[in-house]
Short mmCIF file of C-alpha atoms in Angstrom, two decimals:
data_model
loop_
_atom_site.label_atom_id
_atom_site.label_comp_id
_atom_site.label_asym_id
_atom_site.label_seq_id
_atom_site.Cartn_x
_atom_site.Cartn_y
_atom_site.Cartn_z
CA UNK R 211 -0.06 -0.03 -0.04
CA UNK R 212 1.20 3.40 -0.93
CA UNK R 213 2.17 5.76 2.01
CA UNK R 214 -0.22 8.68 2.34
CA UNK R 215 2.53 11.19 1.34
CA UNK R 216 3.51 9.27 -1.80
CA UNK R 217 -0.07 8.60 -2.53
CA UNK R 218 -0.82 12.63 -2.52
CA UNK R 219 2.35 13.34 -4.59
CA UNK R 220 0.98 11.02 -7.28
CA UNK R 221 -2.36 12.66 -6.95
CA UNK R 222 -0.85 16.10 -7.06
CA UNK R 223 0.73 15.17 -10.15
CA UNK R 224 -2.21 13.78 -12.10
CA UNK R 225 -5.30 15.58 -10.58
CA UNK R 226 -4.09 18.72 -9.06
CA UNK R 227 -6.91 20.85 -10.97
CA UNK R 228 -9.55 19.34 -8.38
CA UNK R 229 -10.24 21.46 -5.50
CA UNK R 230 -11.13 19.74 -2.10
CA UNK R 231 -12.37 21.54 1.15
CA UNK R 232 -12.24 20.07 4.94
CA UNK R 233 -14.47 21.31 7.63
CA UNK R 234 -12.09 20.64 10.58
CA UNK R 235 -14.09 23.04 13.05
CA UNK R 236 -15.14 20.60 15.73
CA UNK R 237 -11.85 18.70 15.63
CA UNK R 238 -9.88 21.80 16.04
CA UNK R 239 -12.14 23.18 18.82
CA UNK R 240 -11.79 19.90 20.69
CA UNK R 241 -8.28 19.22 20.33
CA UNK R 242 -7.03 22.58 21.22
CA UNK R 243 -8.47 21.98 24.78
CA UNK R 244 -7.48 18.13 25.11
CA UNK R 245 -3.79 18.81 24.15
CA UNK R 246 -3.38 21.21 26.79
CA UNK R 247 -5.00 18.90 29.42
CA UNK R 248 -2.71 16.21 28.25
CA UNK R 249 0.17 18.73 28.99
CA UNK R 250 -1.04 19.54 32.56
CA UNK R 251 -1.70 15.78 33.43
CA UNK R 252 1.88 15.04 32.34
CA UNK R 253 3.37 17.80 34.54
CA UNK R 254 1.24 16.67 37.34
CA UNK R 255 2.46 13.18 36.92
CA UNK R 256 5.98 14.34 36.94
CA UNK R 257 5.41 16.44 40.04
CA UNK R 258 4.10 13.06 41.77
CA UNK R 259 7.20 11.13 40.97
CA UNK R 260 9.23 14.05 42.60
CA UNK R 261 6.97 13.70 45.78
CA UNK R 262 7.44 9.89 45.86
CA UNK R 263 11.14 10.19 45.27
CA UNK R 264 11.56 12.72 48.12
CA UNK R 265 9.70 10.57 50.46
CA UNK R 266 11.67 7.50 49.93
CA UNK R 267 14.97 9.48 50.12
CA UNK R 268 14.02 11.23 53.34
CA UNK R 269 12.82 7.98 54.91
CA UNK R 270 14.97 5.91 57.32
CA UNK R 271 15.97 3.19 55.13
CA UNK R 272 12.56 2.53 53.45
CA UNK R 273 12.72 -0.62 51.54
CA UNK R 274 10.38 -2.10 48.88
CA UNK R 275 7.82 -4.33 50.82
CA UNK R 276 7.14 -6.71 48.22
CA UNK R 277 10.61 -8.21 48.93
CA UNK R 278 10.33 -8.64 52.53
CA UNK R 279 10.25 -12.09 53.93
CA UNK R 280 7.09 -11.97 56.31
CA UNK R 281 8.64 -14.44 58.50
CA UNK R 282 12.24 -13.13 59.07
CA UNK R 283 11.51 -9.63 58.27
CA UNK R 284 14.64 -9.63 56.00
CA UNK R 285 15.03 -8.03 52.53
CA UNK R 286 16.03 -10.19 49.71
CA UNK R 287 16.35 -8.22 46.44
CA UNK R 288 16.43 -10.61 43.63
CA UNK R 289 18.66 -9.22 41.19
CA UNK R 290 19.79 -10.50 37.81
CA UNK R 291 23.33 -10.68 38.86
CA UNK R 292 23.35 -11.13 42.47
CA UNK R 293 21.20 -11.53 45.56
CA UNK R 294 21.30 -8.53 47.77
CA UNK R 295 20.30 -10.44 50.92
CA UNK R 296 19.28 -8.19 54.07
CA UNK R 297 21.67 -5.40 53.20
CA UNK R 298 22.29 -2.92 56.21
CA UNK R 299 20.64 0.41 56.35
CA UNK R 300 23.66 2.38 54.97
CA UNK R 301 23.19 -0.08 51.73
CA UNK R 302 19.47 1.01 51.67
CA UNK R 303 19.94 4.69 52.12
CA UNK R 304 22.61 4.41 49.23
CA UNK R 305 20.05 2.64 46.90
CA UNK R 306 17.45 5.00 47.74
CA UNK R 307 19.62 7.99 46.84
CA UNK R 308 20.74 6.62 43.69
CA UNK R 309 16.90 5.92 43.03
CA UNK R 310 16.19 9.50 43.78
CA UNK R 311 18.65 11.04 41.48
CA UNK R 312 17.55 8.70 38.57
CA UNK R 313 13.96 9.81 39.03
CA UNK R 314 14.90 13.60 39.10
CA UNK R 315 16.95 12.90 36.09
CA UNK R 316 14.03 11.41 34.27
CA UNK R 317 11.45 14.10 35.41
CA UNK R 318 13.83 16.57 33.78
CA UNK R 319 13.95 14.62 30.67
CA UNK R 320 10.18 14.06 30.69
CA UNK R 321 9.33 17.80 31.00
CA UNK R 322 11.46 18.62 27.84
CA UNK R 323 10.14 15.58 25.87
CA UNK R 324 6.50 16.17 26.77
CA UNK R 325 7.09 19.83 25.63
CA UNK R 326 8.40 18.72 22.30
CA UNK R 327 5.39 16.38 21.77
CA UNK R 328 2.92 19.44 22.66
CA UNK R 329 4.71 21.34 20.03
CA UNK R 330 4.16 18.82 17.43
CA UNK R 331 0.33 18.88 18.18
CA UNK R 332 0.68 22.76 18.08
CA UNK R 333 1.93 22.53 14.73
CA UNK R 334 -0.76 20.26 13.32
CA UNK R 335 -3.37 22.34 14.71
CA UNK R 336 -2.00 25.68 13.41
CA UNK R 337 -1.57 23.87 9.90
CA UNK R 338 -5.26 22.69 9.98
CA UNK R 339 -6.28 26.45 10.68
CA UNK R 340 -4.86 27.16 7.15
CA UNK R 341 -6.71 24.13 5.44
CA UNK R 342 -10.32 24.24 7.25
CA UNK R 343 -13.14 25.72 5.46
CA UNK R 344 -10.91 26.52 2.26
CA UNK R 345 -10.74 25.26 -1.01
CA UNK R 346 -7.20 23.80 -1.31
CA UNK R 347 -5.54 21.75 -4.26
CA UNK R 348 -3.98 18.43 -3.53
CA UNK R 349 -0.43 19.70 -4.18
CA UNK R 350 -1.12 21.93 -1.09
CA UNK R 351 -1.96 18.97 1.00
CA UNK R 352 1.03 17.18 -0.27
CA UNK R 353 3.34 20.08 0.67
CA UNK R 354 1.76 20.13 4.16
CA UNK R 355 2.79 16.59 4.69
CA UNK R 356 6.21 17.23 3.61
CA UNK R 357 6.33 20.26 6.07
CA UNK R 358 5.11 18.17 8.82
CA UNK R 359 7.67 15.51 8.14
CA UNK R 360 10.49 18.45 8.38
CA UNK R 361 9.11 19.71 11.45
CA UNK R 362 9.32 16.29 13.08
CA UNK R 363 12.87 15.93 12.16
CA UNK R 364 13.81 19.49 13.37
CA UNK R 365 15.20 20.15 16.75
CA UNK R 366 13.61 22.07 19.40
CA UNK R 367 15.14 25.52 18.34
CA UNK R 368 14.17 24.89 14.77
CA UNK R 369 10.57 23.84 15.99
CA UNK R 370 9.96 26.91 17.78
CA UNK R 371 11.54 29.24 14.69
CA UNK R 372 8.97 27.30 12.51
CA UNK R 373 6.18 27.92 14.40
CA UNK R 374 6.88 31.80 14.99
CA UNK R 375 7.82 32.31 11.35
CA UNK R 376 5.09 30.13 9.73
CA UNK R 377 2.26 31.04 12.23
CA UNK R 378 3.15 33.74 14.20
CA UNK R 379 3.31 31.81 17.72
CA UNK R 380 6.30 33.92 19.39
CA UNK R 381 7.64 32.59 22.57
CA UNK R 382 9.03 34.40 25.21
CA UNK R 383 10.73 31.67 27.26
CA UNK R 384 12.71 30.27 24.24
CA UNK R 385 16.32 30.50 25.93
CA UNK R 386 15.04 28.60 29.00
CA UNK R 387 13.61 25.63 27.42
CA UNK R 388 16.69 25.49 25.08
CA UNK R 389 18.88 25.35 28.12
CA UNK R 390 16.93 22.47 29.55
CA UNK R 391 16.80 20.47 25.91
CA UNK R 392 20.81 21.03 25.97
CA UNK R 393 20.83 19.41 29.50
CA UNK R 394 18.26 16.71 28.46
CA UNK R 395 20.60 15.80 25.52
CA UNK R 396 23.64 15.22 27.97
CA UNK R 397 21.41 12.84 30.46
CA UNK R 398 20.19 10.98 27.26
CA UNK R 399 23.32 10.27 25.41
CA UNK R 400 26.30 10.56 28.10
CA UNK R 401 24.72 9.23 31.19
CA UNK R 402 24.65 12.93 32.27
CA UNK R 403 28.19 13.38 32.08
CA UNK R 404 28.97 16.66 30.79
CA UNK R 405 31.67 16.75 27.68
CA UNK R 406 33.86 19.50 26.26
CA UNK R 407 31.35 19.29 23.18
CA UNK R 408 28.20 20.06 25.23
CA UNK R 409 29.87 23.24 26.89
CA UNK R 410 29.91 26.93 26.17
CA UNK R 411 32.59 28.65 28.25
CA UNK R 412 33.46 25.35 29.81
CA UNK R 413 29.94 24.70 31.32
CA UNK R 414 26.46 23.87 30.48
CA UNK R 415 23.73 25.88 31.93
CA UNK R 416 20.21 25.70 32.81
CA UNK R 417 18.05 28.68 33.84
CA UNK R 418 14.42 29.32 34.81
CA UNK R 419 11.99 31.79 36.36
CA UNK R 420 11.01 31.13 40.14
CA UNK R 421 8.96 32.56 42.64
CA UNK R 422 10.57 34.69 45.35
CA UNK R 423 8.84 34.13 48.85
CA UNK R 424 9.77 36.24 51.64
CA UNK R 425 8.80 36.26 55.54
CA UNK R 426 7.57 39.38 57.21
CA UNK R 427 9.06 39.91 60.84
CA UNK R 428 6.49 40.86 63.06
CA UNK R 429 8.72 43.31 65.08
CA UNK R 430 10.20 45.17 62.25
CA UNK R 431 8.32 44.43 59.09
CA UNK R 432 11.61 43.61 57.43
CA UNK R 433 11.12 41.01 54.55
CA UNK R 434 13.62 38.17 54.86
CA UNK R 435 14.12 35.47 52.05
CA UNK R 436 12.41 32.03 52.98
CA UNK R 437 15.37 30.13 51.82
CA UNK R 438 17.63 31.72 54.70
CA UNK R 439 15.13 30.28 57.56
CA UNK R 440 15.65 26.90 58.69
CA UNK R 441 11.97 26.83 59.56
CA UNK R 442 9.26 29.21 59.69
CA UNK R 443 8.65 30.58 63.31
CA UNK R 444 5.31 32.24 63.29
CA UNK R 445 6.01 33.72 66.70
CA UNK R 446 8.68 36.04 64.63
CA UNK R 447 7.17 35.93 61.22
CA UNK R 448 3.40 36.99 60.58
CA UNK R 449 3.03 36.78 56.81
CA UNK R 450 4.58 35.67 53.73
CA UNK R 451 4.93 37.66 50.48
CA UNK R 452 5.00 36.02 47.04
CA UNK R 453 6.62 37.56 43.79
CA UNK R 454 5.67 35.18 41.12
CA UNK R 455 8.14 34.17 38.78
CA UNK R 456 10.19 37.41 39.85
CA UNK R 457 13.46 35.58 40.33
CA UNK R 458 15.86 34.07 37.67
CA UNK R 459 17.68 30.71 38.83
CA UNK R 460 20.77 29.27 37.36
CA UNK R 461 22.68 26.44 37.81
CA UNK R 462 26.09 25.39 35.96
CA UNK R 463 27.68 22.29 35.10
CA UNK R 464 31.05 22.19 34.31
CA UNK R 465 33.13 19.78 31.93
CA UNK R 466 33.34 16.34 33.45
CA UNK R 467 30.68 16.84 36.10
CA UNK R 468 27.82 14.67 36.27
CA UNK R 469 24.36 16.46 36.16
CA UNK R 470 22.43 16.22 39.18
CA UNK R 471 19.02 18.18 39.86
CA UNK R 472 17.98 18.83 43.62
CA UNK R 473 14.27 18.22 44.71
CA UNK R 474 13.85 21.97 45.45
CA UNK R 475 14.92 23.09 41.92
CA UNK R 476 13.08 20.30 40.20
CA UNK R 477 9.72 21.33 42.06
CA UNK R 478 10.54 25.02 40.51
CA UNK R 479 11.03 23.73 37.16
CA UNK R 480 7.91 21.88 37.12
CA UNK R 481 5.98 25.09 37.86
CA UNK R 482 8.22 26.92 35.54
CA UNK R 483 6.97 24.44 32.80
CA UNK R 484 3.40 25.05 33.57
CA UNK R 485 4.01 28.79 32.95
CA UNK R 486 5.63 27.62 29.67
CA UNK R 487 2.69 25.57 28.60
CA UNK R 488 0.09 28.26 29.62
CA UNK R 489 2.01 31.02 27.66
CA UNK R 490 2.14 28.81 24.68
CA UNK R 491 -1.53 27.68 24.95
CA UNK R 492 -2.48 31.37 25.13
CA UNK R 493 -0.80 32.12 22.04
CA UNK R 494 -2.51 29.34 20.53
CA UNK R 495 -6.06 30.13 21.36
CA UNK R 496 -5.56 33.74 20.01
CA UNK R 497 -4.54 32.16 16.95
CA UNK R 498 -7.66 29.98 16.45
CA UNK R 499 -9.86 33.17 17.29
CA UNK R 500 -8.04 35.23 14.77
CA UNK R 501 -8.87 32.55 12.31
CA UNK R 502 -12.80 32.91 13.38
CA UNK R 503 -12.82 29.52 15.44
CA UNK R 504 -15.10 29.85 18.37
CA UNK R 505 -12.84 28.18 20.84
CA UNK R 506 -13.25 28.88 24.72
CA UNK R 507 -11.07 31.58 26.18
CA UNK R 508 -8.09 30.18 27.85
CA UNK R 509 -9.00 31.90 30.96
CA UNK R 510 -11.94 29.50 31.53
CA UNK R 511 -9.80 26.19 31.91
CA UNK R 512 -6.20 27.56 32.52
CA UNK R 513 -4.48 25.99 35.41
CA UNK R 514 -2.88 28.39 37.74
CA UNK R 515 1.05 28.19 37.95
CA UNK R 516 1.09 30.25 41.05
CA UNK R 517 1.28 28.92 44.69
CA UNK R 518 -0.66 29.73 47.78
CA UNK R 519 0.44 30.58 51.20
CA UNK R 520 -1.70 27.70 52.85
#
């Protein structure tokens, strides 16, 4: 059977005098929201992974209960190459820390990969806006298929450039998401070790926007950055002040370093990616409205990337 692209190429050569018209209104209106909800569910799942991993890391030698002998209360981890019989607490803690590092790395990779998948859907939707309810030639469909294939093969930077150039979908957090994409490539291909070819000025860097949170002293009214406090003493502090996404956070990894992301940083990065998703989704909705599609206002279903003081 001919592939769709081959079939449309043949048809464009033989029948391009025929005009076609597609009605994609219902599909576009439905998909523009469903892809957003898919994205927020993915971010929520990755945040859930952080929560579980942090719980295991901070526990006092928590072990997988399925492997505990109920009679002897001993742990027996049956591995392909050895039996780890009744390991001591130090060995368990080391395994738990390694598990947390692995989880955090995969969460960071997952954020980048989900966003790239979201951009594929954004491209399809944007291209559909140009085809729906208009007379088009078969050759135009064929050229659209070729452009989609080029988009799939493109890297993240080129994808963002294509969306801006072809559909006017500008994006103000481009440099931030590109920094995560660079680190994702190191995690995927070099087991997280930074090589000379990965570096700019001898290091690779990630950066994102984070909330600045300050506690107000009861006696003086002075605002103190929350991260400076080992714990929040409500006898001394009476209020938290949030400046949402007002602070740029940066982390550098030098040549030969192994990339490690802390739990706290990763929580902020997940929140930042929700801001990224919201910003792009808003532009996508505006594009649909500009093309006379009756999509719901994004404000009606937008998830807040802010946090409360509760």
